[in-house]
XYZ file of C-alpha atoms in Angstrom:
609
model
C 0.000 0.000 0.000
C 1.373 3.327 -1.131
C 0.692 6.497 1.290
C -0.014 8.938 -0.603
C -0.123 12.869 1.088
C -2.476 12.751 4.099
C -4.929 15.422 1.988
C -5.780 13.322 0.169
C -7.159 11.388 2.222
C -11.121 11.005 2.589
C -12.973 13.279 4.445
C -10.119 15.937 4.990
C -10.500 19.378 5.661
C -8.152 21.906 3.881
C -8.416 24.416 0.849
C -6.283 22.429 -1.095
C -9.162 19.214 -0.752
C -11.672 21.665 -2.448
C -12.621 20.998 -6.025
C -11.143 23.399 -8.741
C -14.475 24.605 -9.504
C -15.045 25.641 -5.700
C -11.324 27.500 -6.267
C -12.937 29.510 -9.380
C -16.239 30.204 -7.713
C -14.004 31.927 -5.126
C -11.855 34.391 -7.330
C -14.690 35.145 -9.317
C -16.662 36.100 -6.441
C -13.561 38.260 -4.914
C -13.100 39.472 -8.201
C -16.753 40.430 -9.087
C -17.043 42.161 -5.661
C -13.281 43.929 -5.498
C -14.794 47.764 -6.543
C -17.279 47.298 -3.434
C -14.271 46.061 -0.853
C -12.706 42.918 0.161
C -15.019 39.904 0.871
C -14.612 37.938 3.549
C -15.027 34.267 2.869
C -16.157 31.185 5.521
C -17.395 27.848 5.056
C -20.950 28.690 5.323
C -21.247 31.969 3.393
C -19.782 35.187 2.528
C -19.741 38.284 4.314
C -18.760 41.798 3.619
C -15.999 43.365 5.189
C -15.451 46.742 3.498
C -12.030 47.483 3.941
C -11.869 49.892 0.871
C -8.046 48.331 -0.190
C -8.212 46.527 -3.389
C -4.951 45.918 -3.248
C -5.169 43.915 -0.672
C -8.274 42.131 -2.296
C -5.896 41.620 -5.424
C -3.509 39.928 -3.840
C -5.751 37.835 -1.843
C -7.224 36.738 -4.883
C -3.737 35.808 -6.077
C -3.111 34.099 -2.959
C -6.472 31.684 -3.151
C -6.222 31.203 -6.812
C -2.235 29.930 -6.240
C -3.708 28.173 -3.047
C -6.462 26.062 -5.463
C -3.938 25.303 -8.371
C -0.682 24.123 -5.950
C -2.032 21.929 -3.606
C 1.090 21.332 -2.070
C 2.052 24.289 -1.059
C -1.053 24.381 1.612
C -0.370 22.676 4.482
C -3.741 20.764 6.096
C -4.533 21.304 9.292
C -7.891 19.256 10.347
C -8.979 15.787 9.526
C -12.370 14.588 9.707
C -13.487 10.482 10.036
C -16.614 9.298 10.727
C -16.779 5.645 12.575
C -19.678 3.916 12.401
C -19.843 1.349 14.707
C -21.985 -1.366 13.302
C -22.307 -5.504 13.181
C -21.312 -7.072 10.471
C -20.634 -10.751 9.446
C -17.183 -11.960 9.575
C -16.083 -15.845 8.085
C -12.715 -16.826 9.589
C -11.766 -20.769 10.795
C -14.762 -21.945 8.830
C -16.933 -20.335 10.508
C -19.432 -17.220 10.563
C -19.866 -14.733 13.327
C -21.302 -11.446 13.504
C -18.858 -9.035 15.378
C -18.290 -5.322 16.207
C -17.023 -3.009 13.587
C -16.550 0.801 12.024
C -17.414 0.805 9.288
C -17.784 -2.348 8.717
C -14.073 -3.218 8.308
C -12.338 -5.923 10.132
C -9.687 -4.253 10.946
C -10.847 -1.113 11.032
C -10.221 2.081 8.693
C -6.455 3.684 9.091
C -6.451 7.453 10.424
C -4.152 9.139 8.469
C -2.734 12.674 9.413
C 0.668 15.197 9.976
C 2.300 16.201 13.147
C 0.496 18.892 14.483
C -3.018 18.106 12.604
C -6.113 18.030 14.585
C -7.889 15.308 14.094
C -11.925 15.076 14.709
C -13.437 11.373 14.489
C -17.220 11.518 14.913
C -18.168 8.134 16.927
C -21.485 6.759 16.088
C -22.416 3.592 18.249
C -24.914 1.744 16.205
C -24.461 -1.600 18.186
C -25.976 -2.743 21.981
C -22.888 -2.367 23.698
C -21.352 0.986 25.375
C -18.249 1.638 23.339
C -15.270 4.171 23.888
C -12.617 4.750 21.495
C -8.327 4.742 22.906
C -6.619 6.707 20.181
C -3.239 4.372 21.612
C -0.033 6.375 22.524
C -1.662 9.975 21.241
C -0.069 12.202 23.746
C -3.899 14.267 24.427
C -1.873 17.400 25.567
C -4.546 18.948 27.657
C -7.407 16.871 25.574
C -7.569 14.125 28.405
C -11.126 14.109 27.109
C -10.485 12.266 23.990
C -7.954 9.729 25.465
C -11.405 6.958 25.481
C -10.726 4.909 28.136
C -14.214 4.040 29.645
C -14.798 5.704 33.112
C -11.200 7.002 33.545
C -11.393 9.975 30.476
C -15.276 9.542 29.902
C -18.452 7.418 29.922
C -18.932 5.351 27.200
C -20.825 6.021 24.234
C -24.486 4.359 24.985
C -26.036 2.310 21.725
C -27.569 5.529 19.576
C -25.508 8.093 20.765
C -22.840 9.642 19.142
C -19.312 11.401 20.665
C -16.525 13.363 18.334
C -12.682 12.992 19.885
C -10.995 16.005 19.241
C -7.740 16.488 19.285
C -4.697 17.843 18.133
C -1.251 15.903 17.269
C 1.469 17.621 18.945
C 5.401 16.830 18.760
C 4.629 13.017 17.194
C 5.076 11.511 14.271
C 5.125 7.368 13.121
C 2.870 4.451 13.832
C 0.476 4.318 16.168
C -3.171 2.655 16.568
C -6.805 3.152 17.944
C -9.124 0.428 19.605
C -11.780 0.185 21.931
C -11.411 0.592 25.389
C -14.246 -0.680 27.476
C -15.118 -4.528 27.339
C -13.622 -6.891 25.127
C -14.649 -5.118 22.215
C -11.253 -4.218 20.613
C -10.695 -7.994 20.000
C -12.469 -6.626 16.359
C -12.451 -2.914 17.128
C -9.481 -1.251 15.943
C -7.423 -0.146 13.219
C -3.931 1.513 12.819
C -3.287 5.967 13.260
C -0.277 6.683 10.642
C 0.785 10.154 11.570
C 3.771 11.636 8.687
C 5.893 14.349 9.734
C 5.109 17.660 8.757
C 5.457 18.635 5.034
C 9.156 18.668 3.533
C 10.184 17.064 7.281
C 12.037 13.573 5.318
C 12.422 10.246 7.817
C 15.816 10.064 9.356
C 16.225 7.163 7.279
C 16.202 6.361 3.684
C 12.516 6.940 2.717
C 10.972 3.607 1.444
C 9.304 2.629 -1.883
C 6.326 1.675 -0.146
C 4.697 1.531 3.453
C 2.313 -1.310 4.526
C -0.136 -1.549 7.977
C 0.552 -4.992 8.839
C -2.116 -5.815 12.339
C -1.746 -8.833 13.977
C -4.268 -9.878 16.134
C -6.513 -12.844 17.644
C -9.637 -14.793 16.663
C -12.127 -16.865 18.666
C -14.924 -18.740 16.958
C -17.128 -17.569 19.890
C -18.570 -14.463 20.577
C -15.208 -12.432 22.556
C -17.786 -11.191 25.073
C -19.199 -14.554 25.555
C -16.140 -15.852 26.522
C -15.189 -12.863 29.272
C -18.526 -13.128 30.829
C -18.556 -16.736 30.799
C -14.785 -16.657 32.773
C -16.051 -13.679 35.183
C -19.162 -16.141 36.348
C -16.992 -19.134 37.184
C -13.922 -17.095 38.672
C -11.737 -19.090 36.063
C -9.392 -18.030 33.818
C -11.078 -17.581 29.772
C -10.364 -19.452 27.047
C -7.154 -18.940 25.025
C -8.070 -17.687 21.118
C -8.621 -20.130 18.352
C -5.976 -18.430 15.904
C -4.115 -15.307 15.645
C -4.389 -13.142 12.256
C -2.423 -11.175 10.287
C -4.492 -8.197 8.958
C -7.577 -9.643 10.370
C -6.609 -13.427 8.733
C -5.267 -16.198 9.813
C -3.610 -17.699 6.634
C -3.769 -21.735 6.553
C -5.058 -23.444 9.474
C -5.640 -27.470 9.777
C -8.691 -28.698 8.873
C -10.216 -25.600 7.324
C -9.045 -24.824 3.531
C -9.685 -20.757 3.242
C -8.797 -18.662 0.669
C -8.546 -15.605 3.349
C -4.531 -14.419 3.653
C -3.009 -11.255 3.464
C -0.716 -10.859 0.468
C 2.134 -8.042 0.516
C 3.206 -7.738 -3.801
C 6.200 -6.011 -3.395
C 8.879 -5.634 -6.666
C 12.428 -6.455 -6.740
C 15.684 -3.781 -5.483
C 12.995 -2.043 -3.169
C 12.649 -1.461 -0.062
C 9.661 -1.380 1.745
C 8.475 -0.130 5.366
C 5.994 -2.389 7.383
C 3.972 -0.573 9.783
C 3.702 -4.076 12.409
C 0.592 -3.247 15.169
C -0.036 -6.214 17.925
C -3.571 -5.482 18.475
C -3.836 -9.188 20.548
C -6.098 -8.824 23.359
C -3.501 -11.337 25.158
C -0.728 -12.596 23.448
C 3.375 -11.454 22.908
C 4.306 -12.353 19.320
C 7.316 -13.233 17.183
C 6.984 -11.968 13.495
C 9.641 -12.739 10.545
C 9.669 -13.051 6.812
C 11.255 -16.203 5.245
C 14.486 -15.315 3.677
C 14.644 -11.474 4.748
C 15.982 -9.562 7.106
C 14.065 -6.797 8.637
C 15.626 -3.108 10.053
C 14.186 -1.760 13.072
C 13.669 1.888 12.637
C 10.830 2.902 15.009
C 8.725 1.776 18.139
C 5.570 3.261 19.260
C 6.382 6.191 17.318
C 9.579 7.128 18.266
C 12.836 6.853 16.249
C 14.966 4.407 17.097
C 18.798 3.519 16.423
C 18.654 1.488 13.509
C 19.498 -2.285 13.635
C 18.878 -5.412 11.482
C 17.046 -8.780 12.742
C 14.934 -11.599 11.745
C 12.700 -11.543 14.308
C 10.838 -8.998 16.126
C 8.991 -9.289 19.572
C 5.883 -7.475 19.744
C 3.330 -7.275 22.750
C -0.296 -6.124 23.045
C -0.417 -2.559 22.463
C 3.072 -1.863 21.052
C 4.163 -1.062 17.682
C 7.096 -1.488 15.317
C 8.538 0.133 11.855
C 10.381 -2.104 9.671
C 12.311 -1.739 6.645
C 12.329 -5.326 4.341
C 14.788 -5.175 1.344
C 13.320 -6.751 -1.245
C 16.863 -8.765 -2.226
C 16.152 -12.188 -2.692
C 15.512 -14.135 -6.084
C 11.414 -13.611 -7.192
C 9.069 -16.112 -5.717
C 6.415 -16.325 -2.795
C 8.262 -16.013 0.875
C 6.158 -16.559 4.135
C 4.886 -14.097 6.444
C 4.264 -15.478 9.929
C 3.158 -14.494 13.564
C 3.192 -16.810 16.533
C 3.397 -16.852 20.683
C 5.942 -15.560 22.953
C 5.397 -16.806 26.456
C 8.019 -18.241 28.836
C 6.128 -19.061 31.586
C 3.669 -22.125 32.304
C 0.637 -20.591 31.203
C -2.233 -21.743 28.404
C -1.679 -19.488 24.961
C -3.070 -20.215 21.743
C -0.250 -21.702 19.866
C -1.149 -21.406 16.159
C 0.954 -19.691 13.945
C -0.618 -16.287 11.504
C 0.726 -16.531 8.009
C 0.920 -14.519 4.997
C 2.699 -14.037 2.013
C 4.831 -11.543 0.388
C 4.905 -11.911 -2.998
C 7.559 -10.891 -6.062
C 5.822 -9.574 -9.159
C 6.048 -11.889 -11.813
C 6.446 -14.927 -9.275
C 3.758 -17.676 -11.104
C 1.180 -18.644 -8.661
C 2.488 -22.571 -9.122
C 5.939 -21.987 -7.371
C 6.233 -23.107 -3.986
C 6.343 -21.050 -0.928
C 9.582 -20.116 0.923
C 9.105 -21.374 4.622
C 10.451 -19.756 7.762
C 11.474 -21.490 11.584
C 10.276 -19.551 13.778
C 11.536 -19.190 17.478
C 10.125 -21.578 19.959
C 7.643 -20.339 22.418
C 9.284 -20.068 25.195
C 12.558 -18.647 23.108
C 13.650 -15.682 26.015
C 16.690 -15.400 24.779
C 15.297 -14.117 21.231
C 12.870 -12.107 22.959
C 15.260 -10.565 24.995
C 17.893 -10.007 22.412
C 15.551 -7.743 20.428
C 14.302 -5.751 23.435
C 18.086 -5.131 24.532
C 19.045 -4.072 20.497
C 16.166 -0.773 20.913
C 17.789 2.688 21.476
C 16.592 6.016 20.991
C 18.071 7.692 18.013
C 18.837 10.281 20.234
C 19.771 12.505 17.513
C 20.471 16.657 17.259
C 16.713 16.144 15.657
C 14.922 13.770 17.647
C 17.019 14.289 21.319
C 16.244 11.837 24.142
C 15.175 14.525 26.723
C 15.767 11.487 29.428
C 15.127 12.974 33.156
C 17.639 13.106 35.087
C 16.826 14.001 38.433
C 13.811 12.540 40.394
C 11.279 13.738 41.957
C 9.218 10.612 42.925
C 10.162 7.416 42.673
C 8.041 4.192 42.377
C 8.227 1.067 42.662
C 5.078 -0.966 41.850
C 4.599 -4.760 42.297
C 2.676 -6.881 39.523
C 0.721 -9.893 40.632
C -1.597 -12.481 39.943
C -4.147 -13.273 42.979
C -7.267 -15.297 44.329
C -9.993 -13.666 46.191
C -12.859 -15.326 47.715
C -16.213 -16.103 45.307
C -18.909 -17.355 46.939
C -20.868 -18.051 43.524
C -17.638 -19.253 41.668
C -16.870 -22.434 40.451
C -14.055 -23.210 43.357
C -15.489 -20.831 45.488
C -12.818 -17.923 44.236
C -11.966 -16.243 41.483
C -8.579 -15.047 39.897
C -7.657 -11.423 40.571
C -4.182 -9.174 39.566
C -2.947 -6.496 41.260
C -0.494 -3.404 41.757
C 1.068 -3.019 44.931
C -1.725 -5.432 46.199
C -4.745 -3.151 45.195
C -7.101 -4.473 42.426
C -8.478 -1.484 40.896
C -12.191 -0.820 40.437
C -13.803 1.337 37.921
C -16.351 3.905 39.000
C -19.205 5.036 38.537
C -18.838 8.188 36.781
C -15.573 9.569 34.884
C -12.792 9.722 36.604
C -11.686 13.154 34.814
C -14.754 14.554 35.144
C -15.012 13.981 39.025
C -10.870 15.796 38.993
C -12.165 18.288 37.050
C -15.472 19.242 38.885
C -13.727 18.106 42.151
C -16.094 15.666 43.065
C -16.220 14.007 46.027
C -15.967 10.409 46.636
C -15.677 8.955 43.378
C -11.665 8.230 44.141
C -8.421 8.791 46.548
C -5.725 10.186 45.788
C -3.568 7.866 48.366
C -2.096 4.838 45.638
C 1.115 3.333 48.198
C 3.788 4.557 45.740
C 5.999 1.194 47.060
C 4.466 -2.000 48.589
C 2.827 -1.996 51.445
C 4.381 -5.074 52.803
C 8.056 -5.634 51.199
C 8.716 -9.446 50.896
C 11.308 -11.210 48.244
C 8.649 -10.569 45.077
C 10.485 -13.376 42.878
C 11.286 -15.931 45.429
C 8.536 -17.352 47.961
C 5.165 -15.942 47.813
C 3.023 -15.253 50.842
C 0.712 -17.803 51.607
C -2.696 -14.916 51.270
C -3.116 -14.724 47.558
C -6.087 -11.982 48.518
C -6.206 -8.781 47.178
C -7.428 -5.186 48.120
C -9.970 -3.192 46.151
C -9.868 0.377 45.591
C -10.385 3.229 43.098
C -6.983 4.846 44.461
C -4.813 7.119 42.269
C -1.399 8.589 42.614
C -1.162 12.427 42.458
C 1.153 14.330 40.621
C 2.410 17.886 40.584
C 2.663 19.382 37.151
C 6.411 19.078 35.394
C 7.261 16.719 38.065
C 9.705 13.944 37.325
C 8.826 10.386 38.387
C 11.037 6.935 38.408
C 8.727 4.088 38.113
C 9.361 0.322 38.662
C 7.401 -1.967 37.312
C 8.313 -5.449 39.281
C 6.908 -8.923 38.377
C 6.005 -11.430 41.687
C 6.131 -15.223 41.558
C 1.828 -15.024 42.789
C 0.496 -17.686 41.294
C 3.073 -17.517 38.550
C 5.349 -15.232 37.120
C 4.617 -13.666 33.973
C 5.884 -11.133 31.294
C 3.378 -8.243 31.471
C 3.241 -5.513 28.770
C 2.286 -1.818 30.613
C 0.861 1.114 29.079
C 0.704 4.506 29.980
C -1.749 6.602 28.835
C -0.742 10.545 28.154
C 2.804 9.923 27.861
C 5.938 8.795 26.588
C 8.436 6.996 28.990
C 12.445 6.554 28.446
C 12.974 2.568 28.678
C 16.160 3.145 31.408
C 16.635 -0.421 32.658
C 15.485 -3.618 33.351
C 16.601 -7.252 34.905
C 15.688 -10.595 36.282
C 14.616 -11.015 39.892
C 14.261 -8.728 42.372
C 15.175 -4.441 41.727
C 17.912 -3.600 43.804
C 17.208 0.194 44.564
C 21.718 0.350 45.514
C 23.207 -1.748 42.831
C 20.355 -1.242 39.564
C 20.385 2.566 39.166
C 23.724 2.980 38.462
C 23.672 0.545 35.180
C 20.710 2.656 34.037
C 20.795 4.072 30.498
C 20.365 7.852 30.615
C 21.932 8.762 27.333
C 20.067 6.861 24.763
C 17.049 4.560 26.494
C 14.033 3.675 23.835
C 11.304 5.689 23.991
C 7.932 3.950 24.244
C 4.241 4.013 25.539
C 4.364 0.573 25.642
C 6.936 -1.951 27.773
C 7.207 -5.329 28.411
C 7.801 -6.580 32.076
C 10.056 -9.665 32.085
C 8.737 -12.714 33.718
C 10.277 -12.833 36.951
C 11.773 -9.659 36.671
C 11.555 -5.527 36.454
C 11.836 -2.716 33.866
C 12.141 0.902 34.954
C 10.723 3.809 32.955
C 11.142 7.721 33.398
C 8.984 10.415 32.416
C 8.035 14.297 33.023
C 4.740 14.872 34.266
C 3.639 17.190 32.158
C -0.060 16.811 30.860
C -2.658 17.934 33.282
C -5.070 15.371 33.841
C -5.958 11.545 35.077
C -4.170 8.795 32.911
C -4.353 5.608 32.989
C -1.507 2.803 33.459
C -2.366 -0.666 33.047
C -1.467 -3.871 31.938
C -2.243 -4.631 28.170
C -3.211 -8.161 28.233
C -6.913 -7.590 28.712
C -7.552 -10.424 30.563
C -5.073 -9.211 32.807
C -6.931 -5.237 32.781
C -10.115 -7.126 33.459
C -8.770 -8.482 36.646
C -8.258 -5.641 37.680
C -3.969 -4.966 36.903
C -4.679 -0.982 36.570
C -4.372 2.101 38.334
C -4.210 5.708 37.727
C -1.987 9.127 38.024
C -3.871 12.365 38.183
C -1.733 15.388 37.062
C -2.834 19.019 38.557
C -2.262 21.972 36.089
C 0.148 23.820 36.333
C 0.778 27.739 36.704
C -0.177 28.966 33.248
C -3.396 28.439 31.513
C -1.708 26.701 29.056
C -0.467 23.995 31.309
C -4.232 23.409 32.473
C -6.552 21.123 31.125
C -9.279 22.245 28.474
C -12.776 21.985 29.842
C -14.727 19.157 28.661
C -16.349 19.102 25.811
C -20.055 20.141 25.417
C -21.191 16.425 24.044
C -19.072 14.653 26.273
C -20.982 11.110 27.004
C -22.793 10.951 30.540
C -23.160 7.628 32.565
């Protein structure tokens, strides 16, 4: 798929979108109407301002006519989508479903636009569930009302209503991705957010031939919600999917002959960029292309140092830029997705495939194959997570913090709590420095912003409440706490979280987001952090920059970032069964001094519970 300039994309606002006829009904009009004074032109209609300069209507009718004929010289500013959220009847494993879409895509419409665009997506839910919409690793600089997650930024958008995110993109550029955020519903609900630098701003890297969206994902023959509610009754863990996918298919599969499977034609002595999204609800996952190698150039939207592999490790939520070199001899070479998980837990362990395809390659000739790494291959996994670094460039610096003002250190655990209705008489829970967070009622935001009483407190333990060794013997209470706690933050402060995995139940890797910022990658290890001896090994010079980061099973990762975006954003982990559980919390940021380090006011058609 060729990008082509974001104007001209569909439904785009800008001068230079407008047909050339529009163009000459405007200098006609300002020329018809220069001996009575210079006309004033809107969207809606025209409207006399007699300024008694024709000069200055002259050259304004130079300027629009110029504006209409050279496109490219007009930079747009606004974009305009319109999801609607419908059903619509998907085939996949041999099988039919109906499932949750916009538009009815499977996977969902890209959002194309420039750093610093605004971008306005009208929502309208057409379907029985709530919905809300996570525009993933968007910054939301004061716009903490278009972040989506459900009862943290807003309520969700009830079945009828509709809700447009606004907001502007400010100081990013690369691959990023919406879904929903309430439910289960981004199992089909998503697509991928391309945003290109500004005009005449080149990559720091040789510009490709081509650029390709490449989503992997999962698939269960049953309805996704089914299979939540169904593990929420007994207090049991869900079932694993029935196949992952590769732009919403899951190639060849035993026992089911389908002509579904992504194709990438590509032509020889080219290179070409993939745009790789893991929009699994639960599963890490190894992607390579038989025969080619594959240079890292970005993660979650930030440049990195380049580097060459045939593998990449992507979790839930993150996202990854690579450059393929069409080199090898023409023919059909396989595309192909499967599990990462190093710890004794149930995944789905089918491989996605696709194919990328030489032009000219006759449909008879065999496909290339491709090993891929076992599933419990750490060593792979962790080779390709240690290889990231910020490009760190005069550019694109690496504005790493260097001195602290809070410092964190949250635990990451797996527990039971008691269920008289469940099937064992518990249920499994997760946790962050033993408190399993529960949603409210109302926004979150809106009860900060309004200063509502009683909806949360502000008193999230910053470390453990009750130190123990985290990786070595567990206690023998699995219980958790519950609480809608959050952790408050001062404007422009500095903060030094560690994220630590616990043996509870079982160790596990555990891929964090943070919503409203990006975080410098500093350092990580297996076992326990050592708050003496880890710090100094920290990278402060060049760390990757992410929204997204992996926690290693029985270890830690520490992250940095500057507090600065007013407003109440969420951190949790992105394996949703994990999120469900209740693995979440949330920081509220005050404003600041200045107005323009203050949150906006909500919107007027902000959703309501």
């Amino acid at each position: 798929m060729l990008i082509g300039p974001p104007c001209h994309q569909p439904q785009v606002f800008g001068i230079e979108d407008s047909p050339k006829e529009v163009c000459l009904f405007i200098f006609i009009a300002l020329l018809c109407h220069q001996s009575k004074g210079f006309e004033k032109i809107d969207s809606a209609h025209f409207s006399r301002t007699n300024t008694h300069n024709r000069g200055m209507a002259t050259w304004f009718q130079v300027v629009v006519l110029i504006a209409c004929l050279l496109p490219s010289l007009v930079e747009c500013r606004v974009r305009e989508y319109k999801f609607n959220v419908v059903m619509a009847n998907a085939t996949r494993l041999c099988s039919t479903k109906p499932i949750v879409t916009v538009n009815g895509q499977f996977p969902g419409p890209t959002i194309y636009a420039r750093e610093d665009d605004t971008v306005l997506i009208k929502v309208v839910n057409h379907v029985k569930y709530n919905l809300s919409i996570h525009w993933h690793g968007v910054r939301q600089l004061r716009t903490g009302w278009a972040d989506g997650p459900a009862y943290i930024t807003q309520c969700p958008i009830q079945p009828g209503q509709t809700y447009v995110y606004n907001f502007t993109i400010t100081g990013q550029r690369g691959t990023l991705w919406w879904h929903a955020h309430i439910l289960w519903l981004r199992a089909t609900l998503h697509g991928a957010l391309v945003i290109l630098p500004k005009p005449g701003v080149p990559y720091p890297f040789p510009s490709p031939h081509e650029e390709t969206i490449v989503i992997l994902g999962e698939w269960w023959k049953s309805d996704v919600e089914s299979v939540i509610k169904e593990a929420l009754k007994s207090g049991l863990a869900p079932n694993v999917s029935d196949a992952h996918t590769i732009n919403g298919h899951p190639g060849s599969v035993p026992n089911c002959f389908s002509k579904g499977r992504f194709r990438l034609p590509v032509d020889p002595g080219k290179k070409y960029m993939l745009r790789i999204i893991n929009a699994a609800l639960n599963d890490e996952l190894f992607f390579k292309i038989a025969g080619h190698n594959l240079t890292i150039v970005e993660v979650d939207a930030a440049y990195v140092k380049p580097f060459t592999t045939d593998t990449i490790l992507i979790a839930p939520g993150q996202t990854t830029n690579a450059i393929v070199s069409t080199d090898q001899e023409s023919g059909k070479y396989l595309m192909a997705a499967s599990p990462f998980m190093d710890a004794p837990i149930a995944v789905d362990n089918l491989t996605a495939t696709a194919t990328l395809r030489y032009s000219g390659t006759v449909s008879s000739i065999a496909t290339t194959l491709t090993s891929l790494p076992s599933k419990n291959a750490t060593p792979v996994a962790t080779k390709f997570m240690d290889s990231l670094r910020s490009l760190n460039s005069q550019e694109y610096p690496a504005q790493v913090p260097l001195d602290i003002d809070h410092s964190l250190l949250f635990t990451i655990s797996i527990g039971i709590n008691p269920c008289a209705t469940c099937v064992n008489g518990s249920r499994l829970a997760a946790d962050i420095n033993n408190i399993s967070f529960v949603l409210p009622k109302i926004s979150l935001l809106n009860a900060h912003f309004f200063n509502l009483s009683g909806v949360f407190t502000d008193d999230f333990p910053g470390n453990p409440l009750m130190p123990y060794n985290y990786t070595g013997k567990q206690p023998t209470n699995l219980g958790t706490m519950k609480g809608t706690r959050l952790y408050r933050l001062a404007y422009n402060s500095t903060v030094q979280l560690v994220l630590q995995d616990t043996g509870m139940i079982s160790p596990e890797s555990h891929p964090f987001h943070l919503h409203g910022f990006n975080f410098f990658v500093v350092g990580s290890g297996i076992g326990n952090f050592n708050p003496n001896k880890d710090p100094p090994n920290f990278n402060l010079v060049d760390p990757v920059e992410r929204n997204t980061v992996g926690v290693p099973t029985g270890g830690w990762v520490a992250i940095r970032f500057r507090a600065d975006n007013p407003g109440v954003w969420f951190l949790h982990c992105h394996l949703e069964v994990h999120t469900t559980w209740g693995l979440k919390m949330a920081f509220v940021v005050d404003n600041g001094r200045d107005p323009d380090e203050s949150l906006l006011p909500p919107p007027t058609d902000l959703p309501k519970c």
